[in-house]
XYZ file of N, CA and C in Angstrom:
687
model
N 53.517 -40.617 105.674
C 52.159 -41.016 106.040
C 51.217 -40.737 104.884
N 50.418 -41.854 104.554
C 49.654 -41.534 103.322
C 48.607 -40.441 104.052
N 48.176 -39.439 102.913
C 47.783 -38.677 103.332
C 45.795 -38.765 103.074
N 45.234 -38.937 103.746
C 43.834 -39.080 104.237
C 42.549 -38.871 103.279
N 42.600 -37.653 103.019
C 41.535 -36.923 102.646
C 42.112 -37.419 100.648
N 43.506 -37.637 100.209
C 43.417 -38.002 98.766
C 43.174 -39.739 99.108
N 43.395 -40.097 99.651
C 42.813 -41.221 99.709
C 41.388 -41.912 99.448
N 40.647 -40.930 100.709
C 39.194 -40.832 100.491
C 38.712 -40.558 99.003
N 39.817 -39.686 98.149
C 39.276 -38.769 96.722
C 39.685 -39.603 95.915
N 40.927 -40.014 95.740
C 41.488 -40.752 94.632
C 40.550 -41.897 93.786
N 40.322 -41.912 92.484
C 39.628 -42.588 92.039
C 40.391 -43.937 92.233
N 41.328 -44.071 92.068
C 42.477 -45.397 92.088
C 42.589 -45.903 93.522
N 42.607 -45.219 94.430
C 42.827 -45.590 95.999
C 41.521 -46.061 96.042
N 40.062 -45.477 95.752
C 38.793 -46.297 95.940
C 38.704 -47.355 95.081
N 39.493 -47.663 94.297
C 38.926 -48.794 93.535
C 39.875 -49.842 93.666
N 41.231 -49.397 93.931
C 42.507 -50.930 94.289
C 43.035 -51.558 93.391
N 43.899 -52.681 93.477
C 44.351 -53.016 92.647
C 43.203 -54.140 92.415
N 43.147 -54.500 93.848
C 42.241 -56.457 93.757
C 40.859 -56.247 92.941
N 40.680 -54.697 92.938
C 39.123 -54.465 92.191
C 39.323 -54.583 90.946
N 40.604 -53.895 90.150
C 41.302 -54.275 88.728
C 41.574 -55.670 88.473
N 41.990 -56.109 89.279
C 41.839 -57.936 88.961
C 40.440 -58.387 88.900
N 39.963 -59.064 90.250
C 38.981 -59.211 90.438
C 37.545 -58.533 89.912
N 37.655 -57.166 89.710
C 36.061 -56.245 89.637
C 35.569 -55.386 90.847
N 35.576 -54.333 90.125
C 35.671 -53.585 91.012
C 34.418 -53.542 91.916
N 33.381 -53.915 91.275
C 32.340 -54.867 92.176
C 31.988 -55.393 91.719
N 30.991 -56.850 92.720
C 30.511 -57.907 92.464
C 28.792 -57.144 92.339
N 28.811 -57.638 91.147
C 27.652 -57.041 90.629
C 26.275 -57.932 91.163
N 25.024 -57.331 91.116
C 23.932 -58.496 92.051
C 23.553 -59.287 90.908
N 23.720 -59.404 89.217
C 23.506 -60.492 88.981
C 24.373 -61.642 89.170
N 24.256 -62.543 88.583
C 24.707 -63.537 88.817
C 25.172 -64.000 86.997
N 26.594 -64.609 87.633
C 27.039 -64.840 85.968
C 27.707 -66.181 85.693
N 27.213 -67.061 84.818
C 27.957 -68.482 84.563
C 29.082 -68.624 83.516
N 29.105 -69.965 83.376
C 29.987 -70.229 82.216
C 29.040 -70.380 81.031
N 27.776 -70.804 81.247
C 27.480 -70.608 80.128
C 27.024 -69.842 79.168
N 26.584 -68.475 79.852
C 26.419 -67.074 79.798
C 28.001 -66.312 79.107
N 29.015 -67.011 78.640
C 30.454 -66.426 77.930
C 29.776 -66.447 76.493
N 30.145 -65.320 76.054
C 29.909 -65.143 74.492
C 30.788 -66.013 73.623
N 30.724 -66.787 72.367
C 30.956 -67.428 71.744
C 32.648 -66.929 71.507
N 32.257 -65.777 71.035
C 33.726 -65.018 70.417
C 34.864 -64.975 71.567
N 33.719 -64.672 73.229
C 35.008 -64.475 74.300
C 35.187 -65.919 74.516
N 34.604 -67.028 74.628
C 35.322 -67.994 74.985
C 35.639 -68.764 74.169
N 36.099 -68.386 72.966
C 37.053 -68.764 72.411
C 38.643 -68.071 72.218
N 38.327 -66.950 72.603
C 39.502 -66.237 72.993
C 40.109 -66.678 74.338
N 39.025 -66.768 75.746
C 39.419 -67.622 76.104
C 40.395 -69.112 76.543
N 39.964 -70.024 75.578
C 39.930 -71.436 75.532
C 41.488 -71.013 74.991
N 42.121 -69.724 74.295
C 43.673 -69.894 73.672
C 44.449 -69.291 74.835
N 44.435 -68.609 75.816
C 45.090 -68.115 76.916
C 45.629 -69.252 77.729
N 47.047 -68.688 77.694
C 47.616 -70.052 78.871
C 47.605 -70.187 80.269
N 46.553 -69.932 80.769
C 46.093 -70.430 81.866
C 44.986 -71.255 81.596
N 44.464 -71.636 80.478
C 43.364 -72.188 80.591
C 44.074 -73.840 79.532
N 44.298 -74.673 80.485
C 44.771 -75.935 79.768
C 43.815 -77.461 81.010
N 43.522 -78.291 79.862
C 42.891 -79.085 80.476
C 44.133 -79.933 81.478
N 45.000 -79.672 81.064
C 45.904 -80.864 81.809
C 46.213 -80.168 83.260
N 45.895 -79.407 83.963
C 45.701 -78.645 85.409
C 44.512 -78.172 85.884
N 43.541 -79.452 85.639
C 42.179 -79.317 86.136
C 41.968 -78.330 87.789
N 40.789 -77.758 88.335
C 41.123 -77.272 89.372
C 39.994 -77.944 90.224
N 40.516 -78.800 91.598
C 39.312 -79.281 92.176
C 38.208 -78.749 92.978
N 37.278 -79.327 93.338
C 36.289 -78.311 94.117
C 36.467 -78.404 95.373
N 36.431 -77.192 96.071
C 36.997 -76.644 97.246
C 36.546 -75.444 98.306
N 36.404 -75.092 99.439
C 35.752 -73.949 99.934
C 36.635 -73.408 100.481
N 36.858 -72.167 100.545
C 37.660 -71.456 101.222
C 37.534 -69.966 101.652
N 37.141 -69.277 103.007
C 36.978 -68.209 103.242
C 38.394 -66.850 103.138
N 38.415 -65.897 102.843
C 39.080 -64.927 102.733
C 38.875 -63.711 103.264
N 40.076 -63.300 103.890
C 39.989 -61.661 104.876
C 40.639 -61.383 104.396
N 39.983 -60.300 103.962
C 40.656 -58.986 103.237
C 40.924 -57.637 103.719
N 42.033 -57.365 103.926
C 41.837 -55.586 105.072
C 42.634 -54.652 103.646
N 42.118 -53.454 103.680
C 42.389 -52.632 102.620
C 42.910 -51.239 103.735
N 43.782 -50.499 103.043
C 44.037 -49.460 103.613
C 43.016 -48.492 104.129
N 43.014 -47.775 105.823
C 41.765 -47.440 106.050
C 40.199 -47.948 105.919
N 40.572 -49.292 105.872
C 39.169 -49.814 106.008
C 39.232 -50.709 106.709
N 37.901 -51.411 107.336
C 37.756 -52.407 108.022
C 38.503 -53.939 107.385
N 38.288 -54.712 107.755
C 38.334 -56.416 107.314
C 37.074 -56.594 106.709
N 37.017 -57.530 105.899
C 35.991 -58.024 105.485
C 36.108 -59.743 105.115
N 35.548 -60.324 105.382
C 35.995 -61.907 105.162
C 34.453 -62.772 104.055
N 35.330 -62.788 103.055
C 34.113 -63.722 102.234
C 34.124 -64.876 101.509
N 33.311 -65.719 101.768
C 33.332 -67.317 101.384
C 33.194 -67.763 99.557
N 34.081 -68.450 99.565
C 34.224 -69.271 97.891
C 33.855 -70.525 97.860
N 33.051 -70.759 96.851
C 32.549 -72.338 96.769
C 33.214 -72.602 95.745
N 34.241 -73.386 94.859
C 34.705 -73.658 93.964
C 34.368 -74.770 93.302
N 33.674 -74.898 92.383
C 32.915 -76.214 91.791
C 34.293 -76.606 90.936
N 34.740 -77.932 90.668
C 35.800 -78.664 89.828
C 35.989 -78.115 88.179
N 36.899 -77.969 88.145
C 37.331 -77.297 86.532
C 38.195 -78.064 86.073
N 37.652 -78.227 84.351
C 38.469 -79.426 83.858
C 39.807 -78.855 83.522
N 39.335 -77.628 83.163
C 40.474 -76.466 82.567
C 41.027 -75.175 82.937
N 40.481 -74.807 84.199
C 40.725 -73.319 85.102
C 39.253 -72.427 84.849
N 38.794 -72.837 84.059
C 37.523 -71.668 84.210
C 36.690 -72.580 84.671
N 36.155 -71.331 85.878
C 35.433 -72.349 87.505
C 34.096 -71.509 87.481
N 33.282 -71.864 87.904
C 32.282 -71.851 88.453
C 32.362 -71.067 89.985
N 32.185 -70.071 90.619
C 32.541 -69.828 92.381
C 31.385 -69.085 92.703
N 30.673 -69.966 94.248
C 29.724 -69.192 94.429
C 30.141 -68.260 95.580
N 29.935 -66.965 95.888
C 30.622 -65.668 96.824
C 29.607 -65.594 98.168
N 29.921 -65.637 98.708
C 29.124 -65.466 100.010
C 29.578 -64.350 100.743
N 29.251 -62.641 100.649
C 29.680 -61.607 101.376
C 28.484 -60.785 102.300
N 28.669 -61.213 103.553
C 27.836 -60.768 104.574
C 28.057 -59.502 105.240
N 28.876 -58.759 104.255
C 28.770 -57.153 104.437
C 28.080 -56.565 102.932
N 27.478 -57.515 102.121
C 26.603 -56.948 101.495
C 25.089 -57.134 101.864
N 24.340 -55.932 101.249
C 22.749 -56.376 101.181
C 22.655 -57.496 101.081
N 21.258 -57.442 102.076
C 20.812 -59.319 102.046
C 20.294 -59.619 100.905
N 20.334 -59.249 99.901
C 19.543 -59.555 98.294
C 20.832 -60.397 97.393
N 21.890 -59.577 97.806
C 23.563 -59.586 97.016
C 23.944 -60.265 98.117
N 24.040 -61.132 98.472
C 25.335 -61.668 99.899
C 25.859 -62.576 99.438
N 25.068 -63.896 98.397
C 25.787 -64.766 97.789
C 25.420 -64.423 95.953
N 26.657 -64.718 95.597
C 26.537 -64.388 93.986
C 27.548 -65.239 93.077
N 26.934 -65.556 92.064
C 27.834 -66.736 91.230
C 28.802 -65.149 90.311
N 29.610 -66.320 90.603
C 31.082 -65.692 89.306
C 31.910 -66.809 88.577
N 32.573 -66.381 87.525
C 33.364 -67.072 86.930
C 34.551 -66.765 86.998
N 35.758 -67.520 87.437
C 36.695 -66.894 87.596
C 37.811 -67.891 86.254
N 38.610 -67.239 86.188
C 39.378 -67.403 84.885
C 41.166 -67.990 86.109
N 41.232 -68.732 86.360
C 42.327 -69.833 87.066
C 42.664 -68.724 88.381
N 41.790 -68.160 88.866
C 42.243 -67.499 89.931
C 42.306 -65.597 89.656
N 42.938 -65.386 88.872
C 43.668 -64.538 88.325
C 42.295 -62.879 88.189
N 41.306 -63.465 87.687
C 40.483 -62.543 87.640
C 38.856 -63.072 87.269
N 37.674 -62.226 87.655
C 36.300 -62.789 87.061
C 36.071 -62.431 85.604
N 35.782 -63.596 85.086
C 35.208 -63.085 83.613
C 33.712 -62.253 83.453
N 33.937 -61.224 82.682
C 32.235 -60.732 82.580
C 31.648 -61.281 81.328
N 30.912 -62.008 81.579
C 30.124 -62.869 80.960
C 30.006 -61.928 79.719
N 29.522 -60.755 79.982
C 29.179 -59.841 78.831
C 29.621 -59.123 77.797
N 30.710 -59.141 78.067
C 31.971 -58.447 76.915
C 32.343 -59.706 76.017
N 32.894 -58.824 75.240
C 33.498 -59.987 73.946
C 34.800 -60.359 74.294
N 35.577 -59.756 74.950
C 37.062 -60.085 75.500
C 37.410 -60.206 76.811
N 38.512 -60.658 77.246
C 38.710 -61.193 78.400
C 39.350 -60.189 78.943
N 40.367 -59.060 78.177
C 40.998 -57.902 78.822
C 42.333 -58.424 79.362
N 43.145 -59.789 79.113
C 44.055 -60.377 79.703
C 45.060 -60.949 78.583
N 46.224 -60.665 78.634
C 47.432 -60.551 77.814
C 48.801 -61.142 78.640
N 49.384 -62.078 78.208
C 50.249 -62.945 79.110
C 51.403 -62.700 77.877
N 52.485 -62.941 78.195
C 54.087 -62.781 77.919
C 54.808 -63.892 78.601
N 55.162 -65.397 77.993
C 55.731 -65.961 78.415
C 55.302 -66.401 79.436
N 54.287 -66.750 79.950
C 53.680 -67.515 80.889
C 53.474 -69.105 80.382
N 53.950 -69.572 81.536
C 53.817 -71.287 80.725
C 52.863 -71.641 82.123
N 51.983 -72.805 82.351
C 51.667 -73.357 83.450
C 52.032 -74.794 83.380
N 51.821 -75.415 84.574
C 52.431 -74.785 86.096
C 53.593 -73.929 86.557
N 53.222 -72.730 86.919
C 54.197 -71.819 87.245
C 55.349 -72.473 87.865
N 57.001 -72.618 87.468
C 57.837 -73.044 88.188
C 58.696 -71.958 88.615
N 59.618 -72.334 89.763
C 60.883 -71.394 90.159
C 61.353 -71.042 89.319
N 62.127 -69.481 89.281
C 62.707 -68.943 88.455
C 61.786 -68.502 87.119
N 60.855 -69.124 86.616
C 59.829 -68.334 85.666
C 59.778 -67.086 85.483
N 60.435 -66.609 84.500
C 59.711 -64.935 84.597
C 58.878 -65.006 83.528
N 57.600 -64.064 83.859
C 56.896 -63.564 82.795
C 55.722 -62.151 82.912
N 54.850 -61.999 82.007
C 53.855 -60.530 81.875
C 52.806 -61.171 82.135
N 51.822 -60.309 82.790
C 50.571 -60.208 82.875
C 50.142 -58.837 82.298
N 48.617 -58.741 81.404
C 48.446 -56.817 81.393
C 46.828 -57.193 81.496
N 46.262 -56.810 82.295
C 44.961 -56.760 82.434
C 44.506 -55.875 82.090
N 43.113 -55.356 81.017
C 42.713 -53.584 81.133
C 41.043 -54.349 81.212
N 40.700 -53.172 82.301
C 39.346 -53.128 82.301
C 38.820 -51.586 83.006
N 37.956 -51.222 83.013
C 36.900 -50.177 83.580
C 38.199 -48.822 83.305
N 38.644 -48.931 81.852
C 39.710 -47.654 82.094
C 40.907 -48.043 82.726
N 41.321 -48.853 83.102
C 42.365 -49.241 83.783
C 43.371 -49.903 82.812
N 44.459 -50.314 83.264
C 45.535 -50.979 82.508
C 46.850 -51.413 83.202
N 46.741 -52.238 84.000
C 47.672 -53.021 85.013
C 49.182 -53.896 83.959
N 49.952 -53.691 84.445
C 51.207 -54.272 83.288
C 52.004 -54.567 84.657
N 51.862 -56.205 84.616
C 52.874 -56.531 85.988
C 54.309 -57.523 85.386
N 55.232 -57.197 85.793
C 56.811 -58.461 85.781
C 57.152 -59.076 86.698
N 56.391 -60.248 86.357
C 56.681 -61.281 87.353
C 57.988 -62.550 87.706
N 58.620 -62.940 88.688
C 59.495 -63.986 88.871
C 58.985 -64.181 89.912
N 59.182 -65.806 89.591
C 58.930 -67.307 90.532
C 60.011 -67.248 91.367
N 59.520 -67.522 92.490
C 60.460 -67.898 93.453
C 60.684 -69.435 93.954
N 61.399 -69.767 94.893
C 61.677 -71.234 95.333
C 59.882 -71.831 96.244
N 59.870 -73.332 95.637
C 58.657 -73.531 96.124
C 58.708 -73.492 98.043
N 57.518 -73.360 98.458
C 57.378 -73.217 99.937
C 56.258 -74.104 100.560
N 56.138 -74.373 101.916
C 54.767 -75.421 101.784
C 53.630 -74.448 101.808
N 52.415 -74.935 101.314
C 51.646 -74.056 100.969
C 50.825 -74.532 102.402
N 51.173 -74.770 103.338
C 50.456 -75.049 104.864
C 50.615 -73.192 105.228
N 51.907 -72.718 104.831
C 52.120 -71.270 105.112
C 50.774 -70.372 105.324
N 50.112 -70.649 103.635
C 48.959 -70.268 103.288
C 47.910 -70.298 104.179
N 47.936 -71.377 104.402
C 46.522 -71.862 105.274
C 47.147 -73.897 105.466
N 46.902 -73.786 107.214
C 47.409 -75.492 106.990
C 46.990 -76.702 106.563
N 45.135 -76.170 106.119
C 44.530 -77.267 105.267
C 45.216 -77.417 103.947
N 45.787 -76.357 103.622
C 46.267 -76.698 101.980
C 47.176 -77.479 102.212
N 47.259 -79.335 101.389
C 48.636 -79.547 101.231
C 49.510 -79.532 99.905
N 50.292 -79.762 99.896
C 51.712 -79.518 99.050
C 52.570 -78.418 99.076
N 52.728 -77.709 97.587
C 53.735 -76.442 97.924
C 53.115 -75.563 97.176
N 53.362 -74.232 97.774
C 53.088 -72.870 96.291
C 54.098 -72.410 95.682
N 53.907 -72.043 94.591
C 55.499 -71.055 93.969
C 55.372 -69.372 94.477
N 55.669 -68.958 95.406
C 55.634 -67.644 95.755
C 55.972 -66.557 94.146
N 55.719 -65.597 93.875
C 55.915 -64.816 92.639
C 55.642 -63.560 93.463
N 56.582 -63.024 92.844
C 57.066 -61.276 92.941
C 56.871 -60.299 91.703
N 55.953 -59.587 92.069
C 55.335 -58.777 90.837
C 55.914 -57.290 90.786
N 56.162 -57.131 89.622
C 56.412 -55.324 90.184
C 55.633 -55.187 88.273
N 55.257 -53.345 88.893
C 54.458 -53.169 87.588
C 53.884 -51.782 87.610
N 53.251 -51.084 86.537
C 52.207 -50.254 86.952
C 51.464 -50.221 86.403
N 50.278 -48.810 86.473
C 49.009 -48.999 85.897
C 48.758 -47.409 85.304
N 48.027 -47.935 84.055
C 47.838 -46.423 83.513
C 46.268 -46.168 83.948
N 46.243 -44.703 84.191
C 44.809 -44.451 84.414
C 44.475 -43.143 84.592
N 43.466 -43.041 83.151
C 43.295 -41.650 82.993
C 44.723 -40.381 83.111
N 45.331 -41.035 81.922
C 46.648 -40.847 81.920
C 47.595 -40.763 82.784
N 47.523 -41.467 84.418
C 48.386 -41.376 85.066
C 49.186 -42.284 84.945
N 50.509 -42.561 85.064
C 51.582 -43.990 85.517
C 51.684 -43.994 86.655
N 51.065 -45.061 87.656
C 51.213 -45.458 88.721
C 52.252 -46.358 88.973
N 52.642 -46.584 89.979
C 53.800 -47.543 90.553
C 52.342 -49.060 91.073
N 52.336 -50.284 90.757
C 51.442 -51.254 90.770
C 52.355 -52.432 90.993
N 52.705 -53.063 92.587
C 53.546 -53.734 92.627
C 52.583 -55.264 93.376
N 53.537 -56.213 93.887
C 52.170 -57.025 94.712
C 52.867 -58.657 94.294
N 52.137 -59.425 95.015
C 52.706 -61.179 95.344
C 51.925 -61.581 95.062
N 51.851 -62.536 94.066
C 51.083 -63.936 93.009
C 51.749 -64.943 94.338
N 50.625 -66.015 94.396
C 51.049 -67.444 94.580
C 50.213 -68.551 93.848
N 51.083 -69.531 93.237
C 50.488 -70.681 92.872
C 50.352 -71.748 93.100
N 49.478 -71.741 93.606
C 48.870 -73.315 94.743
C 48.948 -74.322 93.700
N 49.856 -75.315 94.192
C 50.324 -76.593 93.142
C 48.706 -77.624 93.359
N 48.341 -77.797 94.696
C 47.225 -78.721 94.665
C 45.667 -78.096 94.058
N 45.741 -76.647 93.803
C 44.395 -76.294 93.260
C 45.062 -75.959 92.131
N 46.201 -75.994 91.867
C 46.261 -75.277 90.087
C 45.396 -74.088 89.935
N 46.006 -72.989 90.799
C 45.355 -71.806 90.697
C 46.242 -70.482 91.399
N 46.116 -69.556 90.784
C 46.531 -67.902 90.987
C 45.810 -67.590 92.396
N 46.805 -67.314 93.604
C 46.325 -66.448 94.761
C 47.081 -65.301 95.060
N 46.035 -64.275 95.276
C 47.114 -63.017 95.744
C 47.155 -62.801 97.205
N 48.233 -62.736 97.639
C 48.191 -62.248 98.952
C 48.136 -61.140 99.337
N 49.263 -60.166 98.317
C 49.155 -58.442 98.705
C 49.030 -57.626 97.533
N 48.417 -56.864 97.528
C 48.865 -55.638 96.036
C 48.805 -54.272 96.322
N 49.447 -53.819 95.713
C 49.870 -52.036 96.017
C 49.628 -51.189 94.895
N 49.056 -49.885 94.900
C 49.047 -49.316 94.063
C 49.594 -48.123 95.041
N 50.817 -47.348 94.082
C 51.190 -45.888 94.573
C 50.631 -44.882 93.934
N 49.786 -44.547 94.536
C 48.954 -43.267 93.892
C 49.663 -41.680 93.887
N 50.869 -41.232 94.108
C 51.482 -39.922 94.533
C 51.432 -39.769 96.204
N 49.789 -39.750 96.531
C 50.122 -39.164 97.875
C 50.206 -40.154 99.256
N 50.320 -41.276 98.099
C 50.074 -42.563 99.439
C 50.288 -44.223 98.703
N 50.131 -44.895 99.617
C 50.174 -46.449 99.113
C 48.751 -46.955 99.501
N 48.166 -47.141 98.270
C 46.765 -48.047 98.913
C 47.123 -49.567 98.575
N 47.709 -50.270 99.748
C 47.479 -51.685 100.471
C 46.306 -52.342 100.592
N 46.139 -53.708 100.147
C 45.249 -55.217 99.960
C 46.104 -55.827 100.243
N 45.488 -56.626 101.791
C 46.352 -58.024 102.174
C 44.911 -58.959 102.168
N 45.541 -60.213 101.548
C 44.415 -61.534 101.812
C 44.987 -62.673 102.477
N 44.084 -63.256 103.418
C 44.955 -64.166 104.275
C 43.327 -65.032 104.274
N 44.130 -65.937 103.651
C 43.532 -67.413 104.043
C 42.948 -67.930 105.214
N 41.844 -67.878 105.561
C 41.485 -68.248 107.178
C 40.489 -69.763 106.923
N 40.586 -70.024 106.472
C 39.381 -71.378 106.675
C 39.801 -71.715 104.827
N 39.775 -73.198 104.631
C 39.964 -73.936 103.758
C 39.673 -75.574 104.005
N 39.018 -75.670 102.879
C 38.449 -77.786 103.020
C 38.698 -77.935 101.429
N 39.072 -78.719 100.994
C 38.715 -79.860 99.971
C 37.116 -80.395 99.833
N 36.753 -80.545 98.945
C 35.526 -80.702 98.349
C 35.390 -82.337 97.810
């Protein structure tokens, strides 16, 4: 039984894995594409997730998220059309202040938000080709806020992506991650499931784990509402 009170303490159990992807918060400004520094998006524009030939279309889709010991929380994505994976998404979270409830982000093909403000993207790929196919193996290493996520990933057999949610059609490539994370000199155990939605040409996570010693802090996301744009 994970044990309670390190949970509550753990700097890593409060912050998650999806906060190391994603950010560990959504900050109340608001951040575009055109707000990327020259130097980061051109660092950018060379990462292979970002190719014009897997444009991503515009799309809405709500998300529930339950985290270990915490409530659900469910929050809305507006996805404006991307010629090349870096999108435009406006956030709609109605468990924040009414000042912060909707907030623009940029997200980089799913995978994580860019901060407009840094010179680098913090994202390092190993053999990643897109469109993710079966059998694919490859690296992801994300570092941000002190953190340093190093995941090994393999593709699995495609599935219908109705699984997901039954508005989505076609298939996803399910992916199996195992990995860990350094932080503040610890090695964590950082394991968790990529999917790649063939009709949005985009990175979804469903679960991620971080083993902190005295426990597993669990993120599940489940698709509840989805439209085409």
């Amino acid at each position: 039984m994970v044990n309670r009170l390190c949970l509550r303490l753990h700097p890593v159990a409060k912050a998650g894995l999806g906060a190391l992807l994603m950010g560990s918060a959504l900050l109340a400004r608001a951040e575009t594409i055109a707000e990327i520094k020259p130097e980061q998006l051109a660092e950018i524009r060379r990462l292979p997730v970002i190719t014009p030939e897997l444009p991503t279309p515009a799309f809405r889709w709500s998300l529930e998220t339950s985290r270990s010991f915490r409530g659900k929380r469910t929050t809305t994505e507006t996805w404006q059309p991307s010629a090349n994976g870096l999108a435009q998404v406006t956030i709609e979270d109605p468990s924040r202040s009414a000042g912060d409830r909707v907030i623009e982000r940029v997200s980089l093909r799913g995978l994580m938000y860019v901060r407009t403000g840094e010179q680098k993207s913090g994202v390092q790929f190993s053999n990643l080709r897109l469109p993710i196919q079966p059998g694919d193996k490859f690296t992801v290493t994300i570092s941000r806020e002190g953190r340093t996520i190093t995941k090994r990933c393999v593709a699995a057999e495609r599935e219908l992506a109705s699984k997901l949610h039954p508005a989505i059609p076609g298939n996803y490539v399910p992916i199996d991650c195992v990995g860990e994370m350094q932080y503040r000199g610890m090695n964590l155990k950082a394991d968790g499931d990529f999917a790649w939605i063939e009709a949005l040409n985009l990175i979804f996570f469903p679960t991620e784990s971080v083993d902190y010693g005295a426990g597993t802090f669990v993120q599940r996301v489940r698709i509840s509402a989805f439209q085409l744009r």
